[in-house]
Amino acid sequence: MIYTVTFNPAIDYVVRLNAPLQAGAVNRAAGEDCVLGGKGINVSGVLAQLGCPSVALGFVAGETGAWLERGLAAQGLQTDFLHLPSGMTRINVKIKAEQETELNGAGPAIPPEAMAALYKKLEALQKGDILVLAGSIPASLPADTYERILARLQGHGVRTVVDASGPLLARVLPYGPFLIKPNHHELAELAGCPLPDDDAITRAARQLQSQGAHNVLVSMAGDGALLLDEAGTVHRIGVPQGKVINSVGAGDSMLAGFVAGYLQSGSYAQALRLGTACGSATAFSLGLATREEIERLLEQL
């Protein structure tokens, strides 16, 4: 089974304006949507489109948390969230106008006893399960939370996938994650130098591999992606043609496609191909990738 973790899920209230946003005045919306998300939840959503069941773990609180749970269930996603005793699952306001403006909620504090309950759930994972950890850590949790999770899972045979940046990613490398997915900017930050071409990116990826990562998937936006697999083989792929509408969730979609592609084929080349199609399908859409759009783009790769 695949498990995803979203520490701070959100309901995104997306408001569209036909005119520039006027500060200090009444602005009337031309349209609005509510999108349920968070990086781990996005991964679970795209996995469902690909026919791969998963369980979304994490924390919810208050009436907004109950709303998020009901909404995900209506989408056919399986969840096993922990319910926090106080606070509320955050609402993020996304204003789409001449310029985009975002107001992101803080979300509820996660007390130590809630984290202990999550650790207990994670320690019940079985050999062969996949655990996806994506995104940043809420301020109420220790900065080494990902490291603590991987340390607890050592020896369990669980394959871990980590999409994070900076020290958060660097700390998990000694625990041998199955897959890490930095983008090229994050990889350059870890390398401490510019990465002007594929050779430089490959060298930086090999450095992370030497520190413990099995597979390193580097996303490069419109320039495609590069994968250094656990056998040391470098795979390079471009992107299909299309207009980028919204890049939010594209990296999560690539991660979901890669995991599903590898489980279905056992081939890293096929995993990279499906991951690229999924990431592009989300980037070319208003929401997350649909199976129909993924299959259409696969034909171009």
mmCIF file of C-alpha atoms in Angstrom, residues 7-8 59 84 106-112 115 137-143 145:
data_model
loop_
_atom_site.group_PDB
_atom_site.id
_atom_site.type_symbol
_atom_site.label_atom_id
_atom_site.label_comp_id
_atom_site.label_asym_id
_atom_site.label_seq_id
_atom_site.Cartn_x
_atom_site.Cartn_y
_atom_site.Cartn_z
ATOM 1 C CA PHE A 7 0.876 17.576 8.159
ATOM 2 C CA ASN A 8 -1.018 20.766 7.374
ATOM 3 C CA PHE A 59 -3.942 15.920 10.861
ATOM 4 C CA LEU A 84 -6.650 17.430 16.767
ATOM 5 C CA ALA A 106 -1.347 28.985 9.700
ATOM 6 C CA GLY A 107 -3.253 25.805 10.542
ATOM 7 C CA PRO A 108 -3.637 24.148 13.943
ATOM 8 C CA ALA A 109 -0.776 23.403 16.325
ATOM 9 C CA ILE A 110 0.197 19.712 16.445
ATOM 10 C CA PRO A 111 0.873 18.671 20.062
ATOM 11 C CA PRO A 112 3.422 15.959 20.989
ATOM 12 C CA MET A 115 2.692 13.196 16.730
ATOM 13 C CA ILE A 137 7.056 20.998 8.359
ATOM 14 C CA PRO A 138 4.596 23.149 10.383
ATOM 15 C CA ALA A 139 6.185 25.506 12.895
ATOM 16 C CA SER A 140 4.698 23.521 15.789
ATOM 17 C CA LEU A 141 6.829 20.467 14.914
ATOM 18 C CA PRO A 142 10.596 19.910 15.282
ATOM 19 C CA ALA A 143 12.680 20.657 12.197
ATOM 20 C CA THR A 145 10.511 15.468 11.966
#
